[in-house]
Short mmCIF file of C-alpha atoms and ligand atoms in Angstrom, two decimals:
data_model
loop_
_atom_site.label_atom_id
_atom_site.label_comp_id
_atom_site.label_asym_id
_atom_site.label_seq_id
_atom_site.Cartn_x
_atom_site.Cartn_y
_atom_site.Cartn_z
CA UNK A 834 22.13 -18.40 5.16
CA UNK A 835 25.61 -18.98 3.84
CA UNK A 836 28.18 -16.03 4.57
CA UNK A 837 28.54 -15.18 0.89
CA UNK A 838 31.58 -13.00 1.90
CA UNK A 839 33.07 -15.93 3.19
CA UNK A 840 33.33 -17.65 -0.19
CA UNK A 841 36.00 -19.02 -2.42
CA UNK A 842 36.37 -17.62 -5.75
CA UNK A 843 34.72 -20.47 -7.30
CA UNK A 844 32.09 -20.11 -5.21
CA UNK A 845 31.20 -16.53 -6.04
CA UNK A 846 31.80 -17.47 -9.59
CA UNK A 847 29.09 -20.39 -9.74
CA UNK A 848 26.84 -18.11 -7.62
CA UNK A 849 27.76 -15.17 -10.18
CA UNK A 850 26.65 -17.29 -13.21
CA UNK A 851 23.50 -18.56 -11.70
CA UNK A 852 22.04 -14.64 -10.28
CA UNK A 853 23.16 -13.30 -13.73
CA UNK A 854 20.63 -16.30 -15.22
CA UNK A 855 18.20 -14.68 -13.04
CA UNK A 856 18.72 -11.14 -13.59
CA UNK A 857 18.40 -11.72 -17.20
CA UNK A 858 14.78 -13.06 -16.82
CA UNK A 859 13.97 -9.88 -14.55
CA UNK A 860 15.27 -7.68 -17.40
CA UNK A 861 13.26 -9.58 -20.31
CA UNK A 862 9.97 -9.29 -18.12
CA UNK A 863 9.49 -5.75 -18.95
CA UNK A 864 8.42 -4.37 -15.64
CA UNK A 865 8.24 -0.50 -14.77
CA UNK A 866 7.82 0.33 -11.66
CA UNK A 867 8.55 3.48 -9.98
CA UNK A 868 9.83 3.42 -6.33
CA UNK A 869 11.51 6.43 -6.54
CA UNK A 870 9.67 9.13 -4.09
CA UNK A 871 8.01 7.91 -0.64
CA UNK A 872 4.80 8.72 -1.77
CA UNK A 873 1.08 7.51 -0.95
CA UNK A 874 -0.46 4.45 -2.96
CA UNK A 875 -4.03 5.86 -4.38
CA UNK A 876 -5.44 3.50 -1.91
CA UNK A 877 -4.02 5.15 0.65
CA UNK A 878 -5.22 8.46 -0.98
CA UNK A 879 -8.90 6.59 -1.21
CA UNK A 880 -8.94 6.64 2.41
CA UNK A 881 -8.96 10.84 2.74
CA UNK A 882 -11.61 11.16 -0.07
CA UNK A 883 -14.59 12.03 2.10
CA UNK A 884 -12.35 15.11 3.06
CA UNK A 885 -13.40 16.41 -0.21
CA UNK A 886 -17.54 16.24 0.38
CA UNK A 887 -16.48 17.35 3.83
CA UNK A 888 -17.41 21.30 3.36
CA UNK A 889 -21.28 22.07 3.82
CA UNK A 890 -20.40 25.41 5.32
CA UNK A 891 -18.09 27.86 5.43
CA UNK A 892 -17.83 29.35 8.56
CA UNK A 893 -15.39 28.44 11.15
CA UNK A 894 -16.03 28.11 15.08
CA UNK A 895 -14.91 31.58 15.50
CA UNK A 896 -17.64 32.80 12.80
CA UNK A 897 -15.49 33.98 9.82
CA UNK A 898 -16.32 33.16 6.68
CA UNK A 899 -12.85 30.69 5.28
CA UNK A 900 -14.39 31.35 1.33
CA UNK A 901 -12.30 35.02 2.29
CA UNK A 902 -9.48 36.93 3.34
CA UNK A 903 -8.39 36.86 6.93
CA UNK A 904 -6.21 35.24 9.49
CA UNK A 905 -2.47 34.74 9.07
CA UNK A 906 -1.38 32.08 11.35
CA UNK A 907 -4.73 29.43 10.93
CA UNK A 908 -8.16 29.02 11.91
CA UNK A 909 -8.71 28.17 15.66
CA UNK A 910 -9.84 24.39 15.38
CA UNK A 911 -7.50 23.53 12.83
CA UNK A 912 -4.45 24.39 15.47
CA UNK A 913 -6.44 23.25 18.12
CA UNK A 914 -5.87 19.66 16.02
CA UNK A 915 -1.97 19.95 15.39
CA UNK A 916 -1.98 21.59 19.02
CA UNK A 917 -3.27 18.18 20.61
CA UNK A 918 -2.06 15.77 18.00
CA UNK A 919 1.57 16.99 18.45
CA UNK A 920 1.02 18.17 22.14
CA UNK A 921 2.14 22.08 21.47
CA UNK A 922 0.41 25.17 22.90
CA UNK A 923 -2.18 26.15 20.04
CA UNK A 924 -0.21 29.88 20.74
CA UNK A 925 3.05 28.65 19.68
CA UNK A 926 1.49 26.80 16.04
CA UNK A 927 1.28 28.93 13.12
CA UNK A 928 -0.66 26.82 10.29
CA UNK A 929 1.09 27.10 6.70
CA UNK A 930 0.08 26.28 3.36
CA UNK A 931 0.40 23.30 1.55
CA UNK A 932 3.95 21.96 2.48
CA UNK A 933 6.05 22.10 5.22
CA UNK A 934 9.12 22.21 3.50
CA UNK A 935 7.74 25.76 1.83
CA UNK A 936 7.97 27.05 6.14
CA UNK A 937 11.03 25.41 6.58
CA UNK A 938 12.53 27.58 3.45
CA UNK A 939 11.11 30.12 4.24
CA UNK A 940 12.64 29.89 7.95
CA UNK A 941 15.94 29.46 6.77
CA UNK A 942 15.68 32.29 4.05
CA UNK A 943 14.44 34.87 6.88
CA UNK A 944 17.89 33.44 8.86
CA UNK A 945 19.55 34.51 5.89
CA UNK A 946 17.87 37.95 5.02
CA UNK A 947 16.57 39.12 8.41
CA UNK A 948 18.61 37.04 10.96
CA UNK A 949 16.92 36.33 14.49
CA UNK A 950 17.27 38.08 17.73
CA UNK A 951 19.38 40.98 16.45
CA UNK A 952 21.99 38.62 15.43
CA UNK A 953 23.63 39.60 11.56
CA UNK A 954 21.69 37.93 9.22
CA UNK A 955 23.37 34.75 8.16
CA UNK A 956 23.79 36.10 4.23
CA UNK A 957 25.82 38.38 5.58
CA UNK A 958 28.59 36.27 6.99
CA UNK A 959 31.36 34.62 4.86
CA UNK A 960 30.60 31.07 6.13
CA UNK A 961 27.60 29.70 7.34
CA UNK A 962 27.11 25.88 7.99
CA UNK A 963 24.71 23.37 8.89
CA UNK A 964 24.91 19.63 10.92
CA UNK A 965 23.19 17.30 8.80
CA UNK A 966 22.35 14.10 10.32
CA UNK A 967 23.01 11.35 7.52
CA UNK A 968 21.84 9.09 5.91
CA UNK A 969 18.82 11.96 5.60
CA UNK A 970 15.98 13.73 3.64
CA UNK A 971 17.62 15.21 0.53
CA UNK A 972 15.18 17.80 0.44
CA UNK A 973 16.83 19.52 3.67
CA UNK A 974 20.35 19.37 2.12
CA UNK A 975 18.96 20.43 -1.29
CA UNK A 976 17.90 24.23 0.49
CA UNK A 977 21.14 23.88 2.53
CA UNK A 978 22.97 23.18 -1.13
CA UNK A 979 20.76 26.24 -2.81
CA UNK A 980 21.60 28.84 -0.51
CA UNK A 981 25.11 28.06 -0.39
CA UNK A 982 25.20 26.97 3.18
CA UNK A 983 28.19 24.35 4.06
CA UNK A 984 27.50 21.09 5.13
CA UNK A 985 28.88 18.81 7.79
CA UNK A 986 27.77 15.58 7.63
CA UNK A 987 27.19 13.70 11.27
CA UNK A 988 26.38 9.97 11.69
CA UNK A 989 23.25 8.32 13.00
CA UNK A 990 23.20 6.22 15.64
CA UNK A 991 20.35 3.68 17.20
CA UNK A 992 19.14 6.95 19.26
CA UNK A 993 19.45 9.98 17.01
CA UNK A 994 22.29 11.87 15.70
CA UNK A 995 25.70 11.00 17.48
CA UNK A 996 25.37 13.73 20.33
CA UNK A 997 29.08 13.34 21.14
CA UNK A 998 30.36 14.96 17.67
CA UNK A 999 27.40 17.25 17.54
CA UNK A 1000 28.11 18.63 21.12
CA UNK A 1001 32.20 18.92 20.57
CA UNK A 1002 31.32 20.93 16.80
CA UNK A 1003 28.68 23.24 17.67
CA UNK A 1004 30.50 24.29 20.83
CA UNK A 1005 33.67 25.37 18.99
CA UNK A 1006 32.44 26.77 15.49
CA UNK A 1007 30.14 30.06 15.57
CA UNK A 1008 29.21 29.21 11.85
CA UNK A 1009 27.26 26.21 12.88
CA UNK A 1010 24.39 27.93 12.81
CA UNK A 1011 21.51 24.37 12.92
CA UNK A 1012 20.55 21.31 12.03
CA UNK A 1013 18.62 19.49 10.24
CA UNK A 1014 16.43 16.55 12.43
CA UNK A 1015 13.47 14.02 11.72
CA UNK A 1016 13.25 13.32 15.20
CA UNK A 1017 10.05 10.13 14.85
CA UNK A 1018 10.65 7.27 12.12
CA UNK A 1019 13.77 9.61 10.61
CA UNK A 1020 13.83 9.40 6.93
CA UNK A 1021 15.18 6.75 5.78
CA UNK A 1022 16.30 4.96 8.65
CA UNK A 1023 13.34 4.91 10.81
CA UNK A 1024 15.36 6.17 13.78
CA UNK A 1025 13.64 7.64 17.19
CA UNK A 1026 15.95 9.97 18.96
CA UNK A 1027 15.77 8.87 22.11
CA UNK A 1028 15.05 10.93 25.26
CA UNK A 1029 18.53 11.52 26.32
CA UNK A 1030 19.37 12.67 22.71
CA UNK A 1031 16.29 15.70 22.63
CA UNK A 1032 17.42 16.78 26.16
CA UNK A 1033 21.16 16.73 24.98
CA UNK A 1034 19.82 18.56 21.73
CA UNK A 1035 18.24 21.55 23.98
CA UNK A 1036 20.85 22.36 26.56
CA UNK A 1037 23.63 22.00 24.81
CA UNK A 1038 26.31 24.73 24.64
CA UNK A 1039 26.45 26.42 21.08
CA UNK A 1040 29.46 28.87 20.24
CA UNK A 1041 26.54 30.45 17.50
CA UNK A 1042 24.10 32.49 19.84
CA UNK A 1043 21.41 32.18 17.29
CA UNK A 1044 21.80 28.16 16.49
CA UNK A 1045 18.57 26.79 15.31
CA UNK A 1046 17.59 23.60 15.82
CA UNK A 1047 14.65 22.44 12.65
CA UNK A 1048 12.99 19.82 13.55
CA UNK A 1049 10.95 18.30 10.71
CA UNK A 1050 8.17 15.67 12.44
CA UNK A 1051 7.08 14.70 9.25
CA UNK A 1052 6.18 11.68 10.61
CA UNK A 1053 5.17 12.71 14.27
CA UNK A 1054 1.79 10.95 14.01
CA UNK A 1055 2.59 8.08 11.80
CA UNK A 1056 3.31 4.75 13.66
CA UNK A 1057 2.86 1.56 11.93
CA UNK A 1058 4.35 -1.42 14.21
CA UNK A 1059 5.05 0.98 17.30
CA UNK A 1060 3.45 4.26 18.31
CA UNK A 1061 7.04 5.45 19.75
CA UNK A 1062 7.53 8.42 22.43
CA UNK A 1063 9.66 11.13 21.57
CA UNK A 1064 10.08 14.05 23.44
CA UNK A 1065 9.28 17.59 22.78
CA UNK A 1066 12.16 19.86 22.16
CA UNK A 1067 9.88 23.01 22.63
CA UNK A 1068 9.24 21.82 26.33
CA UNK A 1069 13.06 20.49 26.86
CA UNK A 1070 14.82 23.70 25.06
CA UNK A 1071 12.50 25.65 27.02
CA UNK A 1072 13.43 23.97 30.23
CA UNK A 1073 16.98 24.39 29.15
CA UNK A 1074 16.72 28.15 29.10
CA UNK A 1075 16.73 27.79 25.49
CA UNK A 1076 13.46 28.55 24.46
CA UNK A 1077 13.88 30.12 21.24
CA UNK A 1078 16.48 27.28 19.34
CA UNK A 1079 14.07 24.89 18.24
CA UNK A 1080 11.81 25.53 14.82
CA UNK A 1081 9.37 22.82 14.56
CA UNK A 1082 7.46 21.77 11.47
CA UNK A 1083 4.98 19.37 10.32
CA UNK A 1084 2.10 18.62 7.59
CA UNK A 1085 -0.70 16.74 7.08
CA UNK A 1086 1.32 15.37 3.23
CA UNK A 1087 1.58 11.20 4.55
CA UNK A 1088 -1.74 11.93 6.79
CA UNK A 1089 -3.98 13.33 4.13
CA UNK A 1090 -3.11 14.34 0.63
CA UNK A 1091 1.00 15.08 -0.52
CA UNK A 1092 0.75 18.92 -1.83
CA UNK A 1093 -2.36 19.83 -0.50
CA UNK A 1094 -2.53 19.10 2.85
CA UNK A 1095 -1.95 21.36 5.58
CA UNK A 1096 1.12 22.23 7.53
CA UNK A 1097 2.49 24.19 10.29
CA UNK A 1098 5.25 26.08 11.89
CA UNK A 1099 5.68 26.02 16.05
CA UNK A 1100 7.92 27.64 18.40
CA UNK A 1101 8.34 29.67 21.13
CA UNK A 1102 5.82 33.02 21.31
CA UNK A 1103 8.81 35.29 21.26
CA UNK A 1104 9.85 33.37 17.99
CA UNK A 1105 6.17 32.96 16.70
CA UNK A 1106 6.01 36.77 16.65
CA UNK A 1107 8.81 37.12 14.47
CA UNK A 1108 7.89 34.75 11.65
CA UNK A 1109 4.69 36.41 11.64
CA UNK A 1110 6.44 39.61 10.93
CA UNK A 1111 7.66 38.67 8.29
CA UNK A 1112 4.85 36.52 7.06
CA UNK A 1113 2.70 39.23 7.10
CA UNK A 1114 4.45 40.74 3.71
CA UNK A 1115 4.71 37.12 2.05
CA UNK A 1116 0.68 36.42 2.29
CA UNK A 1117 -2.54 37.73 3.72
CA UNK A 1118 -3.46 34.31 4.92
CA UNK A 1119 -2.93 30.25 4.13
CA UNK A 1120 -5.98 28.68 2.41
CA UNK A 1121 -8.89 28.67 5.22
CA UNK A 1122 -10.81 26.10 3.31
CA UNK A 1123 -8.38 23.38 3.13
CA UNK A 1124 -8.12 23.60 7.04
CA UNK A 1125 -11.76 23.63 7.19
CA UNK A 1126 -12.13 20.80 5.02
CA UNK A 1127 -9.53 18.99 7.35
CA UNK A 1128 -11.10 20.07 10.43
CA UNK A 1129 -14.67 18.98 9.60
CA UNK A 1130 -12.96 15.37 8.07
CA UNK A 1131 -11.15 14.56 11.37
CA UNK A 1132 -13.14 16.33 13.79
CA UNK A 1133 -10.39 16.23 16.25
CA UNK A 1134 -7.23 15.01 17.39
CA UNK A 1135 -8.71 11.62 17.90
CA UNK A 1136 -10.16 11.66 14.50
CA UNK A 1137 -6.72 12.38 13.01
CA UNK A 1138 -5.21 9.18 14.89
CA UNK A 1139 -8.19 6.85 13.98
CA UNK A 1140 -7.34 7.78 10.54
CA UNK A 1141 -3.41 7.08 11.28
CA UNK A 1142 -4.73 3.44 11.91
CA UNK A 1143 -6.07 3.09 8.89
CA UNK A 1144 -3.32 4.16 7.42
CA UNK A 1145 -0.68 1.62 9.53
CA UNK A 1146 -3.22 -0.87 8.77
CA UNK A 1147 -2.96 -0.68 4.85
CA UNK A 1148 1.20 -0.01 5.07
CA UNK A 1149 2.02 -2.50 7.26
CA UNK A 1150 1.70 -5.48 4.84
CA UNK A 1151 4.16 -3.58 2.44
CA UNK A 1152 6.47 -3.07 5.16
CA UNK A 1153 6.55 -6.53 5.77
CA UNK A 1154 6.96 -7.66 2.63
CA UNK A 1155 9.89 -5.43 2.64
CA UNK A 1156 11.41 -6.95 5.83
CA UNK A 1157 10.53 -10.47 4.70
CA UNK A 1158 12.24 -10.49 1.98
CA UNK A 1159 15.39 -9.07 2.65
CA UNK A 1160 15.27 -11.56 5.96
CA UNK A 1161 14.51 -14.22 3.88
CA UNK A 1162 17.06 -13.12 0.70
CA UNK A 1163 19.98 -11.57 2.80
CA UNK A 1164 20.14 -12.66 6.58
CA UNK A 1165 23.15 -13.65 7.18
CA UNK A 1166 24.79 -12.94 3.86
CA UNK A 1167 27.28 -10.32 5.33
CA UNK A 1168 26.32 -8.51 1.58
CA UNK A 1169 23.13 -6.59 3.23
CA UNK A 1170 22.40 -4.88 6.57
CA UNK A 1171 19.17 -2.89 6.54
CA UNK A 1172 16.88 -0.91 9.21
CA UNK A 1173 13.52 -2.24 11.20
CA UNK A 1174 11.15 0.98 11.11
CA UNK A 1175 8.02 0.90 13.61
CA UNK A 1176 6.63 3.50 11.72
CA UNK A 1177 6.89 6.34 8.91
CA UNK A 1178 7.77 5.80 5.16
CA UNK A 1179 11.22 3.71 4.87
CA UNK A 1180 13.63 1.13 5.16
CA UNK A 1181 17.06 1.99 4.91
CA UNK A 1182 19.73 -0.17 3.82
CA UNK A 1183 23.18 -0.56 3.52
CA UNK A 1184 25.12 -2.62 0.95
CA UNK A 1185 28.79 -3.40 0.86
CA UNK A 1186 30.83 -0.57 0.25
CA UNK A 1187 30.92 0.96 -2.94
CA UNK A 1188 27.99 -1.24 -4.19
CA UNK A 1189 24.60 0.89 -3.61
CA UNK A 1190 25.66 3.16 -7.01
CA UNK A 1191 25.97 -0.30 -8.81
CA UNK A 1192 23.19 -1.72 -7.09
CA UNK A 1193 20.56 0.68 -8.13
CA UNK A 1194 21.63 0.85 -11.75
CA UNK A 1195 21.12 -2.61 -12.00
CA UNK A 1196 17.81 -2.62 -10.12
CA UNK A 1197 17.20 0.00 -12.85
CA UNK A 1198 18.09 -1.87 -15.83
CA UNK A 1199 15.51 -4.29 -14.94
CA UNK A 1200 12.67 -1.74 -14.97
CA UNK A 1201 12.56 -0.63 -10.99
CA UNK A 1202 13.37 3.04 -10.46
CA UNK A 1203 14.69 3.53 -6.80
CA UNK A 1204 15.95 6.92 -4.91
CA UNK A 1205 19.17 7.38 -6.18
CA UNK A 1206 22.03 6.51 -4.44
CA UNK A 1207 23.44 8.99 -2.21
CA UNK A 1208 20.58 11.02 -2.51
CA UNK A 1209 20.75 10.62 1.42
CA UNK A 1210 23.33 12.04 1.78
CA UNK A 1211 24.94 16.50 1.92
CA UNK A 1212 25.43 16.66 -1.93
CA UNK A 1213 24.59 13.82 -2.57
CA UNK A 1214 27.71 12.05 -1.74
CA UNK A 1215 27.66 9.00 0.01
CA UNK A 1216 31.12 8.68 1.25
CA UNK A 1217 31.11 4.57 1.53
CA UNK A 1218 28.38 4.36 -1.63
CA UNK A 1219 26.11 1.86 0.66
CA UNK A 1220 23.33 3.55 1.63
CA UNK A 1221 19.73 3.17 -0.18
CA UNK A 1222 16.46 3.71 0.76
CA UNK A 1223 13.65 1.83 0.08
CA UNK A 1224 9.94 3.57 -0.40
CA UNK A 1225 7.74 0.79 0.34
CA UNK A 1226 4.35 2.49 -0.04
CA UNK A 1227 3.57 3.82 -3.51
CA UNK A 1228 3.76 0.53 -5.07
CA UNK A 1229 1.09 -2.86 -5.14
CA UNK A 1230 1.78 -5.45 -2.84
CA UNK A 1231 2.25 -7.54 -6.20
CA UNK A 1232 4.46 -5.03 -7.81
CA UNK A 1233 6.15 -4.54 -4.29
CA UNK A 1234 7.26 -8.34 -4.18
CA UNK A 1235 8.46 -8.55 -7.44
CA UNK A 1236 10.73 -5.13 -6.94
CA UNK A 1237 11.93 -6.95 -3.67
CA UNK A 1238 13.14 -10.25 -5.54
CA UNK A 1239 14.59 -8.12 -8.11
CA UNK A 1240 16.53 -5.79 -5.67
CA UNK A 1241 17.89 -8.55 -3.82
CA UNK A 1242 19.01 -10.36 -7.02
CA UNK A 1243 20.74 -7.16 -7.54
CA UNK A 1244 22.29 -6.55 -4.42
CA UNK A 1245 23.63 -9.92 -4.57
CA UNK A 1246 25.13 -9.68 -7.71
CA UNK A 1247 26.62 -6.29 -7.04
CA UNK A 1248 27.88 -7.79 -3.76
CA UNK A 1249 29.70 -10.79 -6.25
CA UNK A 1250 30.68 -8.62 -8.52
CA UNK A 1251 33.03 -6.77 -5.60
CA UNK A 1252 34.14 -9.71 -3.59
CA UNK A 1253 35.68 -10.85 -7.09
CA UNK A 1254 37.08 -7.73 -8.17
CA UNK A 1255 38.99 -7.55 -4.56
C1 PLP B 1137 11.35 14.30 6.49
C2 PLP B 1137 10.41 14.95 5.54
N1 PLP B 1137 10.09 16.23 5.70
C3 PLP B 1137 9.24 16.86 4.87
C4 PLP B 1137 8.67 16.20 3.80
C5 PLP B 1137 7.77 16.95 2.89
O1 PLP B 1137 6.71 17.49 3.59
P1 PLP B 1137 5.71 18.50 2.92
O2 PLP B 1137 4.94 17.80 1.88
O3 PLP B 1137 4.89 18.97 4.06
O4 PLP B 1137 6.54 19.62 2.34
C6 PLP B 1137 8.97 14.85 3.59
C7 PLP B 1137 8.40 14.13 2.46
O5 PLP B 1137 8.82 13.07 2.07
C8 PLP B 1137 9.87 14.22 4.48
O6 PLP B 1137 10.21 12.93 4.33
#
């Protein structure tokens, strides 16, 4: 296609004229659609339903009754699922509650009350801050934003975060105190770190003796195009003498059902006994019957990743639609560069700068509500204003190719609109 950055003002002009003509039909259509949160389609739910006949009895393997009180950190075949799905010692998993991002509060709150290791507790320092690998999940940077912690904003790269300015920060700055990572299909980008990045992760030198590295694997289990291999960091930190820096967390939300699934914690047993401790006083025990009800629905670890197919198998079309469009709208346009995901919940893209705001307003004008721009990024500021993400699932494959036509109208015109204002 035609380098549209490449073209005279007359050019973009006619071109201007003829995607307004277009946009203007979008707008008188009257489509809502919302694209807003990566969330499940209810076909995708459909797929978990037998999870809810799944509960003839009550008692798990270990002969406790899961209708009542008992066990903090999960009934033993539920971790013995996350322990071989995710390839942790079943000792080192506490199982949560209903969302991950509940334990990963609550593991940065504890830094903040309790500290770790005998270290002060973080609230009690004047300045505590946090690496956040961006474009990211706003989510992380929203607890970062709530409890006042500063953040630093560090670039991606095709393997992970760039190690080089990670390494050079944390080495000098005792108030860099962790980081946020979605180390398998990253949200948005759909980034794997890569081997050398999870080693360089766990050995590196921190000025902070109690850096923490949380490591959200969301989407650990959820390959679509690619099952890809990343690496533990609770083997490499280990290995690294490091044993207690990494916090790892998970769920079952894009597996089974978003906010009521199951989720867990996992690190090292020194580390596992401390969240416990303070566990303890938060609740007398996660809800037994929702593992149970997992447990008997997968049976096991194998049962989980036959149900992960099913899953690729119904996202994959989307995700191609996606990629097909934007190929077939943008290649080559110089107004669009975008991410190729082999698995997990988005495509990322990036407009010309200082056109994702503009993009997305316009996209919402004509009846398609997207993440909002700069929503992936540490207070929500996008320093270039290109980066959007793109939630392929919730959506119909019908409703999903309209939204795509319409967003690349809309990037397009955004795009003109710039290259004439310069
Ligand atoms: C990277 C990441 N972590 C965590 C979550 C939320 O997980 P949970 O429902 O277990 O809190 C999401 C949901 O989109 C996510 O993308």
């Amino acid at each position: 296609m035609a380098k549209i950055t490449e073209y005279s003002k007359e050019q973009l002009e006619q071109l201007q004229k003829e995607l307004l003509a277009q946009y203007d039909e979008y707008v008188k259509s009257g489509l809502k659609l919302d694209m807003s949160r990566g969330k499940p389609a209810p076909s995708q739910l459909d797929l978990s339903n037998g999870m809810l006949d799944a509960l003839e009895d009550y008692t798990t393997e270990n002969g406790l009754d899961a209708r009542n009180y008992g066990v903090l950190d999960g009934i033993p075949e539920m971790k013995k699922i996350f322990s071989d799905a995710f390839d942790i010692p079943a000792s080192q998993i506490i199982v949560g509650g209903n969302a991950s991002l509940n334990l990963m509060f609550d593991a940065v709150m504890r830094l903040m009350v309790f500290g770790t290791e005998g270290n002060t507790p973080w609230g009690k320092l004047d300045t505590v801050k946090f690496l956040c690998p961006s474009p990211g999940y706003d989510r992380h940077f929203g607890i970062c934003e709530r409890l006042g912690i500063e953040m630093i904003v560090v670039p991606m790269t095709e393997s992970g975060p760039d190690m080089d300015v990670i390494e050079s920060l944390v080495a000098e700055d005792e108030s860099i105190k962790g980081i946020w990572c979605v180390p398998k299909y990253s949200n948005p980008q759909g980034i794997c770190y890569s081997d050398e990045t999870v080693k360089r992760l766990a050995a590196m030198k921190t000025a902070a003796k109690d850096f923490r590295i949380f490591w959200d694997n969301a989407y650990g289990v959820h390959p679509i195009f690619e099952d890809v291999k990343v690496l533990n960091i609770l083997d490499e930190a280990k290995a690294a003498g490091n044993p207690n820096r990494p916090l790892y967390f998970a769920s079952t939300s894009k597996i089974t059902f978003p906010g009521a699934g199951v989720s867990f914690v996992a690190a090292s047993e020194e580390m596992v006994a401390e969240i416990k401790g303070v566990t303890t006083y938060q609740t007398i025990g996660y809800d037994k019957l929702n593992q149970l009800r997992h447990v008997r629905f997968f049976k096991d670890a194998e049962g989980l990743k036959a149900h992960m197919q099913k899953l690729a198998d119904a996202m994959k079309p989307k995700f191609q639609i996606v990629l097909s469009t934007l190929e077939k709208e943008l290649e080559g346009t110089g107004l669009l560069s975008w991410s190729s995901p082999k698995g997990g919940y988005f495509v990322s893209v990036d407009t010309l700068e200082g056109c994702a705001k503009e993009t997305v307003r316009l996209v919402k004008e004509a009846g398609v509500v997207m993440t909002g721009a700069g929503a992936t990024y540490p207070y929500k500021k996008d320093p270039k204003d290109t980066n959007i993400r793109i939630a392929p699932t919730y959506p119909s494959v019908e409703e999903l190719t309209k939204a795509m036509e319409i967003f690349c109208v809309c990037v397009k015109l955004a795009g003109v609109q710039k290259l004439l204002a310069e």
